[in-house]
Amino acid sequence: MSCCNCKKSDLSLIKDVLDKYADVDGSLITVLQHAQDIYGYLPTDVLYHIAERVGVSPAKVMGVATFYSQFRLQPVGKYLIMLCQGTACHVNGSEKIEKAIFDELGISDGETTQDGLFTLKNVACLGCCSLSPVMMINDETYGSLTPDKAKEILKSLKSKEA
Amino acid sequence: MRIVVGQGSCGIAAGAAKVYSAIKNIVPDTCELTITGCIGMCFLEPIVDIYDGNNLIKRLVKVQPSDAQKIIAFVSGDENAVNDIEITDEDKDFLLKQTRIALRHCGVINPEKIEEYVADDGYKALEKVLGTMTPEEVIEEIKISGLAGRGGAGFPTWFKWNAARQAQGDYKYLICNADEGDPGAFMDRAVIESDPHNLIEGMLIGAYAIGAKEAVVYVRAEYPLAIERLTKAIAQAEEKGYLGDNILGTSFSCKMRIKAGAGAFVCGEETALIESLQGERGMPRLKPPFPAQSGYWYKPSNINNVETFANVSWIILNGGEAFSAMGTENSKGTKVFALTGKIKKGGLVEIPMGKTLRDVIFDIGGGIKNDAQFKAVQMGGPSGGCIPAELLDTIIDYKALGATGAIMGSGGMVVMDESTCMVSMAQFFLDFTAKESCGKCVHCRIGTKRMLEILNRIVKGEGKNGDIELLEELCYSIKDGALCGLGQTAPNPVLTTIKYFRNEYEAHINEKKCPAKACSELLSYRIVADKCRGCTLCSKKCPVEAISGTVKSAHSIDTSKCIRCGACYNACKFNAIVME
């Protein structure tokens, strides 16, 4: 992952978003959300470009980007595992699920597997408390997890990619 | 006949979308297939309702895609086709024992169709307000109702509206706080997903009352379905003339938009939310000036929670007195709770204030999973506290709950049984607040961190004499020294667990034991020789080869090698391994 920021990002991809929002007061978060949708994360050169177009300092853009948990400064794997760490999931054993994911993929919170397939991110409540413990992989929610069930889900995704 | 599949986020997570497509593939033309939002009985999802006209004739629960054939057989005349998946009378009580006002349309109407909302008295309150009431009369009606902020603080809604009404300014904003960040709470999401027009109507009435021309809903980005349905609803309301210029032909104009939050718990605090709306880091402002005088873009602004707005149209239609007739002297109306944790029947529960915690947990929620012993209920999330079993008869009332050291909060109610360690619970919440502290105030930024370090030590068995007192001292200084609600309430989970479960802290510190047997580093495992059959399963499962013994003879664990993972304990079929 170390050279992700050396690459030059295609800044034309974000032109439309900036044309629409750059001059609208208070739109920095919205611009960053769109940028993340486009690039999958927030590359440094894109942040500089946004700062220039919006007319604020790069430090400020970085300040906002690092304040909110939604934003990430590193690319994520093809499958983003969001493991719920809400209270209900905690009470119902999300820690064991986290360990199962580690056992299966060898990644902890914030890490990506070497093949670039899976990223694990611990998140605050996903709001599916009655199905706790819960994880969301890309747009699919998996509830009432047990360590074995979690491992099986990951195995089937892995075999799909093999 | 009409087949309705419950499609809130929980339902979809449980498989409702797959059930829907399975039915869709085979549904006959004579039968309508549609969706509704969250019915609130999460423990029975996916749920399918069958209507004849407006009458609900069958409610089917835990429906699987493979049940689609049966459902079609039923609507085609085979009366007994779905008997095995029909809801039981006992489970029906879950809803029958509730009083639904904020949730009255949830799970009943299709949230994506404005026509269904209008047909169920939707936008009638707005018509009444714009046609027959002055803004002052609206505020007076809300005052009579006794409605208080449902986001947690419980501040009288009329007072905030009145302050914003009275504030000088040519342009005012009405803001809805839908940044439901409290882990374990999901009632606001359910309202937006299941009844978005009710939120829009409540907000429009609020906007009329304070004189706002613009309304903004600040929604958590983690709620994509809520954002999608609210976006649709706003477009429909604009098209039908309920939103925009000259609403319903009057001189009142108001536009509405959604702003997706970016994930920060502190943005539930109103001034932090405003900063975030302005594209900044969500750090709270010093009050005064209050948002009513100087809020969004430093204009007069009023901020209320989703559930607060969800009550407004009902109050206008039924009168403030009907609302205040429910509840207790200082808490009026109903409150929605998200009942979760170690509970048999988890879901959304709306009940009049004044009921007891026991009513909610045992009468409606059916008691504790696996009939375990009830230990405590956590209310109000990271800002709230744990209420122990001996206080189960506490009534649901802002004052009564406050007296326990917990708070009403936004409505998260997480039930815990004897297997939950209260010290580790406090650690869990402190870990959350320490991460979510915005960093503005020293007491909150550094204090929560120091408290977390102490709690981390205690659960590892490295607690020292004086740790409890040090925690208490830090708690009080954070409460005194923090600017906003996040910091001021962050110590509550620690204070309440020390207050009610001090013996657990002492056991961790003095005896290096976890009474709930939850803190893995304080556990030890031992094989009872009499019970061991020498099957060797445990030694095979042990990842560090700490178990020795030969076939058919009693095994033993080398505690110096044991990493306390519990693999042997889980593997043993003869209950020969004791966890202490």
XYZ file of C-alpha atoms in Angstrom:
742
model
C 0.000 0.000 0.000
C 2.983 2.258 0.478
C 3.076 3.669 -2.999
C -0.615 4.443 -3.341
C 0.076 8.127 -2.899
C 2.886 8.291 -5.445
C 0.468 7.538 -8.226
C -1.194 10.443 -9.891
C -4.953 10.334 -9.590
C -7.145 11.236 -12.542
C -8.401 14.616 -11.369
C -10.825 14.966 -14.261
C -13.073 12.408 -12.581
C -14.014 14.883 -9.881
C -14.472 17.887 -12.152
C -18.275 17.685 -12.258
C -18.539 17.435 -8.488
C -16.283 20.431 -7.990
C -18.087 22.441 -10.639
C -21.288 21.847 -8.734
C -20.108 22.313 -5.146
C -16.785 24.165 -5.043
C -18.434 27.542 -4.692
C -21.295 26.463 -2.444
C -20.506 27.390 1.161
C -20.224 24.511 3.597
C -19.902 21.800 0.967
C -16.502 20.413 1.914
C -17.877 17.229 3.489
C -20.165 16.627 0.529
C -17.230 17.054 -1.889
C -15.121 14.612 0.124
C -17.972 12.072 0.164
C -18.265 12.258 -3.618
C -14.489 12.033 -3.991
C -14.416 8.890 -1.887
C -17.212 7.370 -3.970
C -15.214 8.085 -7.109
C -11.725 6.999 -6.021
C -12.646 4.482 -3.337
C -10.620 6.502 -0.834
C -9.150 9.989 -0.549
C -5.773 10.151 -2.342
C -3.494 12.962 -1.177
C -3.261 14.643 -4.573
C -7.060 14.714 -4.769
C -7.201 16.392 -1.348
C -4.758 19.064 -2.540
C -6.816 19.602 -5.645
C -10.024 19.919 -3.624
C -8.361 22.443 -1.298
C -7.323 24.548 -4.246
C -10.718 24.486 -5.938
C -12.757 25.044 -2.773
C -10.399 27.792 -1.691
C -9.328 26.493 1.704
C -5.969 25.339 3.019
C -4.894 21.706 2.513
C -4.530 21.526 6.314
C -8.201 22.273 6.705
C -9.234 19.650 4.156
C -7.008 17.130 5.928
C -8.501 18.194 9.264
C -12.023 17.456 8.085
C -11.033 14.246 6.293
C -9.421 12.842 9.427
C -12.178 13.954 11.799
C -14.944 11.780 10.380
C -14.793 8.018 10.503
C -16.368 7.638 7.062
C -13.280 8.961 5.293
C -10.253 6.830 4.562
C -6.873 7.848 3.282
C -5.862 4.382 2.095
C -7.481 2.212 -0.562
C -9.649 -0.626 0.672
C -9.972 -4.199 -0.486
C -12.576 -5.442 -2.938
C -14.633 -6.626 0.002
C -15.016 -4.098 2.798
C -16.056 -5.905 5.951
C -17.766 -3.519 8.339
C -17.977 -5.253 11.675
C -20.549 -3.692 13.963
C -19.238 -2.713 17.379
C -22.511 -1.372 18.722
C -23.566 -2.167 22.257
C -25.940 -4.967 21.341
C -23.324 -6.638 19.135
C -20.744 -6.208 21.876
C -23.016 -7.872 24.423
C -23.739 -10.676 21.981
C -20.109 -11.430 21.203
C -18.746 -9.230 18.385
C -15.257 -9.732 19.850
C -15.414 -13.424 18.978
C -16.400 -12.541 15.430
C -13.466 -10.159 15.181
C -11.188 -12.980 16.271
C -12.775 -15.359 13.763
C -12.129 -12.855 10.972
C -8.540 -12.563 12.140
C -8.190 -16.346 12.193
C -9.608 -16.643 8.700
C -8.005 -13.657 6.982
C -5.201 -12.547 9.275
C -6.386 -8.939 9.403
C -7.324 -6.699 12.302
C -9.317 -3.473 12.337
C -8.179 -1.126 9.572
C -6.029 -3.698 7.779
C -6.266 -5.146 4.280
C -5.260 -8.630 3.205
C -2.121 -8.854 1.094
C -4.062 -9.939 -1.968
C -6.091 -6.732 -1.665
C -9.377 -8.625 -1.379
C -10.557 -7.912 2.155
C -10.427 -4.906 4.457
C -11.761 -5.057 7.983
C -13.226 -1.970 9.554
C -14.845 -1.843 12.957
C -17.797 0.507 12.810
C -20.201 2.055 15.265
C -23.725 0.695 15.302
C -25.160 -0.465 11.960
C -28.620 -0.342 13.500
C -29.537 -4.006 13.004
C -29.294 -4.658 16.728
C -31.795 -7.471 16.805
C -29.625 -9.504 14.479
C -26.507 -8.949 16.526
C -23.718 -9.691 16.096
C -23.762 -8.239 12.600
C -21.297 -7.509 9.834
C -21.832 -5.855 6.510
C -19.745 -6.843 3.502
C -20.097 -4.285 0.742
C -23.891 -3.876 0.662
C -24.883 -7.211 2.103
C -25.721 -7.558 5.794
C -25.000 -10.779 7.659
C -26.702 -11.199 11.010
C -26.888 -13.561 13.988
C -23.257 -14.447 13.408
C -21.265 -17.103 15.159
C -17.505 -17.430 14.684
C -18.074 -20.476 12.459
C -20.743 -18.752 10.404
C -18.495 -15.731 9.875
C -15.642 -17.963 8.738
C -17.914 -19.787 6.307
C -19.102 -16.537 4.759
C -15.515 -15.406 4.251
C -14.528 -18.784 2.859
C -17.290 -18.690 0.283
C -16.249 -15.185 -0.809
C -12.655 -16.351 -1.068
C -13.593 -19.353 -3.168
C -15.604 -17.090 -5.439
C -12.426 -15.135 -6.142
C -10.134 -18.135 -6.486
C -55.565 -9.767 -1.647
C -52.403 -7.867 -0.980
C -49.069 -9.359 0.116
C -46.890 -6.932 2.050
C -43.253 -7.687 2.823
C -41.659 -5.759 5.709
C -38.560 -4.087 4.309
C -36.796 -2.039 6.909
C -33.014 -2.401 7.145
C -33.381 -5.122 9.780
C -35.874 -7.028 7.683
C -33.669 -6.813 4.611
C -30.676 -7.947 6.668
C -32.743 -10.920 7.795
C -33.529 -11.777 4.174
C -36.749 -9.882 3.345
C -35.535 -8.780 -0.075
C -34.953 -12.410 -1.069
C -38.404 -13.338 0.193
C -39.851 -10.478 -1.843
C -38.227 -11.603 -5.069
C -39.205 -15.226 -4.461
C -42.852 -14.173 -4.121
C -42.587 -11.758 -7.035
C -41.543 -14.558 -9.368
C -44.773 -16.470 -8.839
C -47.355 -13.961 -7.672
C -50.572 -14.045 -9.752
C -51.896 -10.869 -11.392
C -54.937 -10.900 -9.145
C -52.806 -10.263 -6.101
C -50.849 -7.123 -5.293
C -47.316 -7.432 -3.939
C -45.919 -4.439 -2.081
C -43.604 -3.417 0.748
C -43.843 -1.703 4.076
C -41.222 -0.383 6.462
C -40.204 -1.685 9.842
C -42.943 -3.494 11.724
C -40.780 -3.362 14.823
C -40.748 -7.058 15.608
C -37.146 -7.621 14.657
C -37.078 -11.000 16.393
C -39.579 -12.357 13.868
C -38.091 -10.961 10.657
C -38.625 -11.425 7.776
C -42.322 -10.700 8.193
C -44.979 -10.952 5.481
C -48.488 -9.577 5.980
C -51.504 -10.572 3.927
C -54.321 -8.054 3.621
C -57.842 -8.348 2.316
C -58.690 -4.739 1.536
C -57.588 -2.865 4.642
C -57.862 -5.862 6.927
C -54.764 -7.687 8.002
C -55.791 -11.317 7.776
C -52.488 -13.123 8.240
C -49.128 -12.161 9.656
C -46.379 -14.593 8.701
C -43.067 -14.621 10.508
C -39.499 -15.804 9.942
C -40.490 -16.302 6.339
C -37.959 -17.914 4.025
C -37.824 -17.598 0.238
C -38.880 -21.262 0.104
C -42.188 -20.297 1.756
C -43.253 -18.315 -1.314
C -45.239 -21.246 -2.744
C -47.245 -21.586 0.456
C -48.060 -17.898 0.502
C -49.325 -18.011 -3.051
C -51.341 -21.139 -2.210
C -52.941 -19.244 0.669
C -53.949 -16.238 -1.398
C -55.295 -18.636 -3.994
C -57.684 -20.167 -1.458
C -55.833 -22.855 0.505
C -56.656 -21.585 4.007
C -54.250 -23.832 5.868
C -51.250 -23.339 3.589
C -49.374 -20.961 5.884
C -50.373 -22.227 9.309
C -46.840 -23.244 10.209
C -45.392 -19.778 9.698
C -48.234 -17.746 11.173
C -47.427 -15.534 14.157
C -48.370 -17.003 17.544
C -50.867 -15.295 19.835
C -48.105 -14.750 22.366
C -45.952 -12.917 19.845
C -48.926 -10.826 18.725
C -48.921 -9.353 22.230
C -45.617 -7.662 21.491
C -47.480 -5.088 19.407
C -50.819 -5.215 21.213
C -49.182 -4.094 24.443
C -47.776 -0.973 22.818
C -49.241 2.477 22.209
C -48.010 3.676 18.867
C -47.933 7.368 18.041
C -44.521 8.164 16.594
C -44.509 4.716 14.974
C -48.190 4.645 14.042
C -47.619 4.221 10.324
C -44.514 2.081 10.592
C -45.075 -1.342 9.159
C -48.538 -0.312 8.014
C -48.074 1.895 4.977
C -45.723 1.698 2.023
C -43.091 4.346 2.813
C -42.366 4.892 -0.849
C -45.914 5.939 -1.718
C -47.183 9.315 -0.608
C -50.735 8.222 -1.508
C -50.739 5.659 1.278
C -49.579 8.246 3.790
C -52.207 10.733 2.649
C -54.908 8.053 2.827
C -53.975 7.454 6.467
C -54.641 11.085 7.503
C -51.257 12.183 6.164
C -50.652 15.922 5.736
C -54.030 16.649 7.394
C -52.213 18.221 10.341
C -50.275 20.459 7.951
C -53.529 21.474 6.267
C -55.035 22.269 9.666
C -52.022 24.295 10.760
C -51.707 26.316 7.567
C -55.455 26.783 7.202
C -56.578 27.534 10.724
C -53.714 28.180 13.127
C -51.221 30.968 13.747
C -47.618 30.000 14.527
C -48.218 31.050 18.135
C -51.208 28.724 18.368
C -49.104 25.854 17.071
C -46.466 26.516 19.719
C -49.209 26.731 22.372
C -50.622 23.354 21.299
C -47.164 21.775 21.564
C -46.793 23.411 24.989
C -50.072 21.843 26.133
C -48.924 18.461 24.849
C -45.832 18.565 27.056
C -43.721 17.119 24.218
C -40.051 17.062 25.191
C -36.985 16.451 23.025
C -36.699 12.755 22.301
C -33.029 12.886 21.363
C -31.935 12.462 24.927
C -31.934 15.744 26.778
C -35.711 15.975 27.197
C -35.875 19.741 26.764
C -39.432 21.091 26.207
C -40.010 21.339 22.468
C -42.327 24.358 22.662
C -39.665 26.330 24.500
C -37.120 25.831 21.750
C -39.680 26.616 19.061
C -40.747 29.731 20.889
C -37.161 30.932 21.334
C -36.525 30.485 17.609
C -39.830 32.187 16.785
C -38.932 35.163 18.995
C -35.379 35.456 17.671
C -34.666 38.408 15.407
C -33.626 37.474 11.920
C -34.828 37.529 8.342
C -33.896 33.930 7.589
C -34.345 31.001 9.936
C -33.511 27.319 9.665
C -35.217 24.220 10.962
C -32.909 21.239 11.355
C -33.686 17.622 12.054
C -31.080 15.684 13.944
C -31.104 12.214 12.411
C -27.495 11.490 13.334
C -28.499 8.539 15.442
C -25.046 7.684 16.728
C -25.909 5.960 19.976
C -24.788 2.359 19.490
C -27.795 0.159 20.192
C -30.479 2.613 19.096
C -32.298 2.505 15.781
C -35.734 4.066 16.249
C -34.942 7.166 14.208
C -33.768 5.024 11.331
C -36.992 3.048 11.534
C -39.126 6.200 11.411
C -37.291 7.599 8.382
C -37.306 4.285 6.541
C -40.881 3.426 7.380
C -42.711 6.728 7.581
C -40.649 9.494 5.973
C -43.648 11.697 5.239
C -44.530 11.848 8.925
C -41.083 13.320 9.555
C -41.504 15.789 6.693
C -44.934 16.832 7.963
C -43.700 17.289 11.539
C -40.768 19.347 10.286
C -42.990 21.543 8.113
C -45.238 22.280 11.088
C -42.135 23.172 13.093
C -40.831 25.345 10.278
C -44.175 27.186 10.113
C -44.139 27.678 13.884
C -40.689 29.236 14.027
C -40.858 30.972 10.655
C -38.190 28.950 8.873
C -37.889 28.982 5.113
C -35.428 26.160 4.897
C -35.269 22.777 6.562
C -32.333 20.378 6.631
C -32.247 16.742 7.715
C -28.819 15.666 8.951
C -28.789 11.877 8.499
C -26.093 9.373 9.342
C -24.335 8.198 6.197
C -24.517 4.654 7.600
C -28.265 4.688 6.889
C -28.355 4.451 3.082
C -31.905 3.095 2.915
C -33.213 5.897 5.130
C -31.528 8.468 2.886
C -32.955 6.825 -0.237
C -36.534 6.716 1.066
C -36.411 10.237 2.479
C -35.047 11.544 -0.821
C -37.980 9.926 -2.630
C -40.445 11.263 -0.075
C -39.142 14.821 -0.378
C -39.506 14.650 -4.170
C -43.071 13.316 -3.858
C -44.018 15.989 -1.317
C -42.646 18.692 -3.617
C -44.610 17.301 -6.518
C -47.848 17.257 -4.549
C -47.345 20.808 -3.287
C -46.644 19.973 0.353
C -43.135 21.336 0.049
C -41.689 24.285 -1.808
C -43.233 27.646 -2.599
C -46.717 28.581 -1.417
C -47.470 25.304 0.260
C -51.127 24.239 -0.130
C -51.811 27.578 -1.770
C -50.841 29.623 1.299
C -48.105 32.211 1.700
C -45.957 29.688 3.604
C -42.922 28.466 1.687
C -40.309 26.040 2.849
C -37.730 23.933 1.062
C -36.105 20.829 2.450
C -32.862 18.968 1.811
C -30.829 16.110 3.224
C -27.256 16.315 4.409
C -25.474 13.027 4.938
C -23.271 12.981 8.012
C -19.826 11.460 7.809
C -19.611 9.472 10.999
C -18.948 11.314 14.245
C -20.905 10.644 17.426
C -20.319 14.170 18.712
C -22.379 15.531 15.789
C -25.463 14.483 17.736
C -24.694 17.550 19.855
C -26.582 20.383 18.227
C -23.811 22.923 17.848
C -21.381 20.265 16.605
C -24.031 19.218 14.102
C -24.260 22.804 12.887
C -20.485 22.984 12.448
C -20.650 19.758 10.456
C -23.492 21.127 8.310
C -21.184 24.021 7.508
C -18.575 21.583 6.252
C -16.302 21.862 9.277
C -14.972 19.428 11.853
C -17.881 18.676 14.147
C -16.684 20.463 17.255
C -19.246 21.984 19.625
C -19.579 25.710 20.037
C -19.713 27.566 23.300
C -23.291 28.324 24.404
C -24.696 30.977 24.630
C -25.465 32.119 22.035
C -27.880 29.231 21.592
C -28.795 27.997 18.114
C -32.175 29.712 18.490
C -30.308 33.022 18.317
C -27.249 32.069 16.283
C -27.180 28.640 14.688
C -26.656 27.435 11.127
C -24.712 30.134 9.282
C -25.205 32.127 12.500
C -28.921 32.548 11.761
C -31.707 31.594 14.208
C -32.074 27.832 14.014
C -34.065 25.157 15.732
C -32.922 21.562 16.016
C -35.083 18.623 17.030
C -34.698 14.894 16.897
C -36.570 12.629 14.431
C -38.847 11.070 17.037
C -39.800 14.506 18.370
C -40.989 15.545 14.905
C -42.721 12.193 14.423
C -45.108 13.064 17.275
C -46.023 16.532 16.011
C -48.669 15.753 13.386
C -50.494 13.433 15.809
C -50.536 16.159 18.459
C -51.962 18.690 16.022
C -54.680 16.298 14.836
C -55.620 14.912 18.239
C -54.883 17.923 20.406
C -52.122 18.553 22.902
C -54.317 17.374 25.753
C -54.721 13.900 24.294
C -50.935 13.612 24.247
C -50.411 14.994 27.749
C -53.111 12.661 29.072
C -50.550 9.890 28.602
C -47.531 9.598 30.827
C -46.483 11.020 34.164
C -46.453 14.469 35.688
C -43.166 15.500 34.147
C -42.932 13.147 31.156
C -45.789 13.239 28.691
C -46.779 11.079 25.778
C -45.033 7.961 24.597
C -41.421 6.989 24.050
C -39.918 4.586 21.556
C -37.235 2.191 22.726
C -34.926 -0.038 20.746
C -34.934 -3.164 22.851
C -31.845 -5.291 22.200
C -29.120 -7.339 23.821
C -29.851 -10.527 25.718
C -33.579 -10.232 25.249
C -35.989 -12.810 23.855
C -38.060 -10.445 21.764
C -35.965 -7.597 20.494
C -37.401 -4.787 18.442
C -39.034 -1.392 18.635
C -41.280 -0.732 21.588
C -43.412 2.396 21.937
C -45.155 2.772 25.266
C -46.642 5.569 27.322
C -44.262 7.164 29.826
C -44.854 5.861 33.324
C -44.593 2.171 32.500
C -41.813 0.368 34.320
C -38.613 -1.102 32.953
C -39.995 -4.479 34.006
C -43.044 -3.908 31.757
C -40.797 -3.345 28.768
C -38.199 -6.042 29.387
C -40.338 -8.847 30.761
C -43.930 -8.162 29.754
C -43.293 -6.969 26.203
C -39.755 -8.231 25.580
C -40.517 -11.679 26.986
C -37.577 -11.710 29.401
C -34.005 -12.802 29.041
C -32.663 -15.022 26.260
C -32.264 -18.668 27.297
C -34.038 -17.799 30.568
C -30.787 -16.496 32.018
C -30.713 -14.186 35.015
C -31.364 -10.507 34.282
C -28.449 -8.404 35.441
C -28.807 -4.853 34.205
C -30.157 -2.694 31.433
C -28.070 -0.030 29.758
C -30.066 3.045 28.834
C -28.967 6.072 26.891
C -25.893 4.482 25.324
C -22.471 5.962 26.027
C -24.125 8.947 27.724
C -26.336 6.828 29.905
C -25.895 4.266 32.564
C -26.557 0.743 33.686
C -29.631 0.169 35.803
C -29.426 -2.972 37.971
C -32.039 -5.666 38.581
C -33.137 -4.255 41.924
C -34.337 -1.098 40.159
C -36.431 -2.932 37.550
C -39.581 -1.273 38.826
C -38.271 2.204 38.050
C -40.794 4.016 35.906
C -39.975 5.401 32.499
C -39.875 9.074 33.239
C -37.113 11.621 32.668
C -36.767 12.361 36.375
C -37.053 8.810 37.696
C -34.501 7.467 35.224
C -32.206 10.424 35.874
C -32.306 9.625 39.600
C -30.750 6.216 38.938
C -27.713 7.854 37.322
C -28.790 6.714 33.843
C -30.806 8.836 31.432
C -33.859 8.356 29.239
C -31.536 8.991 26.329
C -32.607 8.558 22.766
C -34.125 5.160 23.488
C -31.445 2.513 23.320
C -32.233 -0.202 25.837
C -29.590 -2.910 25.887
C -30.393 -5.796 28.180
C -27.596 -7.706 29.878
C -27.556 -11.030 31.649
C -25.234 -12.543 34.217
C -22.583 -13.302 31.588
C -21.926 -9.603 30.989
C -19.038 -8.116 32.963
C -19.947 -4.640 34.105
C -16.345 -3.453 34.267
C -15.777 -4.527 30.702
C -19.072 -2.813 29.762
C -17.765 0.446 31.242
C -14.520 -0.122 29.356
C -16.469 -0.655 26.128
C -18.277 2.689 26.473
C -15.166 4.580 27.500
C -13.360 3.157 24.497
C -16.184 4.579 22.393
C -16.281 8.038 23.993
C -12.497 8.344 24.090
C -12.410 7.682 20.337
C -15.333 9.998 19.670
C -14.172 12.896 21.830
C -13.650 15.764 19.399
C -10.611 16.912 21.330
C -11.715 20.448 22.056
C -11.838 20.233 25.856
C -8.848 18.996 27.812
C -10.923 17.201 30.452
C -12.818 15.168 27.902
C -9.924 14.550 25.518
C -7.366 13.501 28.105
C -9.698 12.469 30.923
C -11.546 9.815 28.937
C -8.211 8.491 27.707
C -6.819 8.165 31.240
C -10.020 6.519 32.422
C -9.843 4.053 29.555
C -6.258 3.199 30.442
C -7.270 2.470 34.033
C -10.196 0.312 32.910
C -7.960 -1.537 30.444
C -5.634 -2.326 33.312
C -8.440 -3.496 35.594
C -9.906 -5.961 33.104
C -6.442 -7.381 32.518
C -5.982 -8.032 36.225
C -3.527 -5.199 36.680
C -5.844 -3.006 38.749
C -4.391 -1.277 41.779
C -5.730 -0.130 45.099
C -7.182 3.337 44.657
C -8.171 2.828 41.008
C -11.886 3.085 41.781
C -11.401 6.356 43.649
C -9.191 7.705 40.874
C -11.858 6.792 38.302
C -14.486 8.606 40.342
C -12.321 11.689 40.651
C -11.716 11.744 36.909
C -15.450 11.268 36.286
C -16.370 14.339 38.284
C -13.685 16.512 36.774
C -14.743 15.543 33.237
C -18.365 16.263 34.090
C -17.382 19.703 35.377
C -14.801 20.542 32.765
C -16.367 19.462 29.465
C -18.169 21.903 27.239
C -20.756 19.681 25.623
C -23.095 16.843 26.408
C -20.710 14.185 25.105
C -18.057 15.004 27.675
C -20.434 15.825 30.484
C -22.168 12.476 30.194
C -19.224 10.281 29.157
C -18.508 9.266 32.779
C -22.079 8.018 33.364
C -21.467 4.372 32.393
C -18.482 4.266 34.756
C -20.237 6.041 37.605
C -23.342 3.850 37.425
C -21.400 0.607 37.200
C -19.279 1.656 40.189
C -22.435 2.660 42.044
C -24.314 -0.582 41.463
C -21.571 -3.102 40.780
C -18.675 -1.922 42.919
C -18.103 -5.502 44.065
C -17.231 -6.463 40.477
C -14.588 -3.746 40.295
C -13.217 -4.900 43.646
C -13.123 -8.525 42.543
C -11.137 -7.557 39.446
C -8.715 -5.395 41.416
C -8.261 -7.322 44.659
C -8.874 -10.928 43.757
C -7.976 -10.714 40.066
C -11.261 -12.449 39.266
C -14.086 -11.593 36.875
C -17.352 -12.623 38.570
C -19.155 -12.739 35.212
C -16.389 -14.931 33.814
C -16.140 -12.686 30.806
C -12.684 -11.125 31.067
C -10.542 -13.784 29.448
C -7.294 -12.680 31.040
C -8.696 -13.250 34.507
C -9.926 -16.761 33.853
C -8.216 -20.027 34.522
C -9.135 -23.457 33.239
C -8.851 -26.732 35.119
C -9.776 -30.310 34.239
C -11.820 -32.219 36.806
C -10.141 -35.621 36.800
C -13.302 -37.512 37.823
C -15.232 -36.270 34.843
C -12.493 -36.517 32.236
C -12.876 -39.570 29.989
C -9.550 -39.091 28.297
C -11.111 -38.545 24.869
C -8.155 -36.261 23.918
C -10.424 -33.780 22.138
C -9.296 -30.892 24.346
C -5.627 -31.524 23.758
C -6.237 -31.634 20.023
C -8.081 -28.299 20.146
C -5.514 -26.553 22.334
C -3.534 -24.176 20.076
C -0.520 -24.016 22.412
C -0.182 -27.655 23.464
C -0.864 -26.840 27.082
C -2.921 -29.990 27.694
C -1.257 -33.307 28.330
C -2.587 -36.801 29.024
C -2.992 -40.149 27.338
C -6.079 -41.773 25.843
C -8.677 -42.870 28.423
C -6.823 -41.253 31.306
C -7.512 -37.891 32.910
C -5.825 -34.942 31.211
C -4.383 -31.840 32.808
C -3.702 -28.253 31.789
C -0.323 -26.608 32.190
C -1.437 -23.144 33.357
C 1.941 -21.616 32.545
C 1.397 -22.433 28.872
C -2.382 -21.797 28.788
C -3.423 -18.670 26.861
C -7.000 -18.845 28.224
C -8.586 -19.012 24.793
C -11.349 -21.333 26.017
C -11.037 -23.721 23.039
C -10.824 -26.738 25.376
C -13.763 -25.558 27.445
C -15.924 -25.239 24.340
C -14.748 -28.579 22.972
C -15.264 -30.788 26.039
C -18.383 -32.922 25.759
C -18.334 -34.122 29.373
C -18.289 -30.797 31.230
C -14.972 -31.874 32.660
C -13.322 -28.486 32.190
C -14.040 -25.796 34.739
C -13.644 -22.118 34.030
C -12.805 -20.111 37.144
